[in-house]
Amino acid sequence: MSTNGNEAPATWLSQDAYDRLQAELDEMIANRPVIAAEINARREEGDLRENGGYHAAREEQGKAEGRILYLKELLRTAKVGEAPAADVVSPGMVVTIYFDDDADDTETFLLGSREIASTTDLTVYSPESALGKAILGGKAGQTCTYTAPSGADIKVTVVSFEPYSG
C-alpha cells in the first residue's frame, strides 16, 4: 500500500463522523469569502501596524486554512466503516485496561482519532498518545509501562479489546 514503508495506522471513522467532518469542511470552504471580505474591510481602515481588527482577521484566516488542510487530509485518508477485527490492540478498538496491579482500577476507552470524540460517549485516546503507543499491538493479559506527561511511569494491563461499532 505505502511506497515509503512508513504507513501510518488507518484512521477509522463511522459514516456519521465522516459526514459531520465533511459538512464542517464544506462550511469552512464556503466561509472563505466572508473572512477575505473581513480582511479587506479592516485593511481599508488604515495603518496596518496598529490595526487589531486586521490582525485578528488574518489570524482567523490562518486558523481556518489550517483546519481546512487538516480536514481535507483526514477525510482523504480515512477509512469509513467498521474497523476490521484484529487479534491485537489497534486503532478503532474499544479497549479496557487496568492500572498497576489493581484489577479493580479499570478504564474503558476508544483508541482512535480525537475527531471522533464528539460522536461517542467514550473517552478517546489517540494511538499517538503515550498510552496509545504503549498498548498498540498488545494482547489481552499483556502488561506494559509508559511515561505519562507528568513524568510518572504508569503500568497498565490490557483486559480486553473489540472493534468500535459506533
PDB file of N, CA and C in Angstrom, residues 24 45 54 61 66 68 106 142 161 166:
ATOM      1  N   GLU A  24     -18.446  20.050   8.031  1.00  0.00           N
ATOM      2  CA  GLU A  24     -17.622  21.121   8.610  1.00  0.00           C
ATOM      3  C   GLU A  24     -16.664  21.679   7.563  1.00  0.00           C
ATOM      4  N   GLU A  45      -9.192  50.360   6.824  1.00  0.00           N
ATOM      5  CA  GLU A  45      -9.257  51.241   7.991  1.00  0.00           C
ATOM      6  C   GLU A  45      -7.981  52.041   8.185  1.00  0.00           C
ATOM      7  N   TYR A  54      -7.625  44.000  11.818  1.00  0.00           N
ATOM      8  CA  TYR A  54      -6.987  43.399  10.643  1.00  0.00           C
ATOM      9  C   TYR A  54      -6.165  42.181  11.055  1.00  0.00           C
ATOM     10  N   GLN A  61      -8.119  33.743   9.624  1.00  0.00           N
ATOM     11  CA  GLN A  61      -7.945  33.129   8.306  1.00  0.00           C
ATOM     12  C   GLN A  61      -6.887  32.028   8.364  1.00  0.00           C
ATOM     13  N   GLY A  66      -5.645  26.282   8.155  1.00  0.00           N
ATOM     14  CA  GLY A  66      -5.002  25.120   8.762  1.00  0.00           C
ATOM     15  C   GLY A  66      -5.997  24.001   9.007  1.00  0.00           C
ATOM     16  N   ILE A  68      -8.850  23.573   7.429  1.00  0.00           N
ATOM     17  CA  ILE A  68      -9.278  23.067   6.115  1.00  0.00           C
ATOM     18  C   ILE A  68      -8.277  22.035   5.596  1.00  0.00           C
ATOM     19  N   THR A 106     -10.097  -0.067  36.569  1.00  0.00           N
ATOM     20  CA  THR A 106     -10.145  -0.219  35.112  1.00  0.00           C
ATOM     21  C   THR A 106     -10.589   1.057  34.417  1.00  0.00           C
ATOM     22  N   GLN A 142      -1.619  -8.702  28.452  1.00  0.00           N
ATOM     23  CA  GLN A 142      -0.275  -8.130  28.335  1.00  0.00           C
ATOM     24  C   GLN A 142      -0.156  -6.871  29.192  1.00  0.00           C
ATOM     25  N   PHE A 161     -10.322  -6.050  24.284  1.00  0.00           N
ATOM     26  CA  PHE A 161     -10.462  -5.070  23.214  1.00  0.00           C
ATOM     27  C   PHE A 161     -11.381  -5.643  22.168  1.00  0.00           C
ATOM     28  N   GLY A 166     -19.522   2.123  16.898  1.00  0.00           N
ATOM     29  CA  GLY A 166     -20.092   3.448  16.687  1.00  0.00           C
ATOM     30  C   GLY A 166     -21.500   3.504  17.137  1.00  0.00           C
TER      31      GLY A 166
END
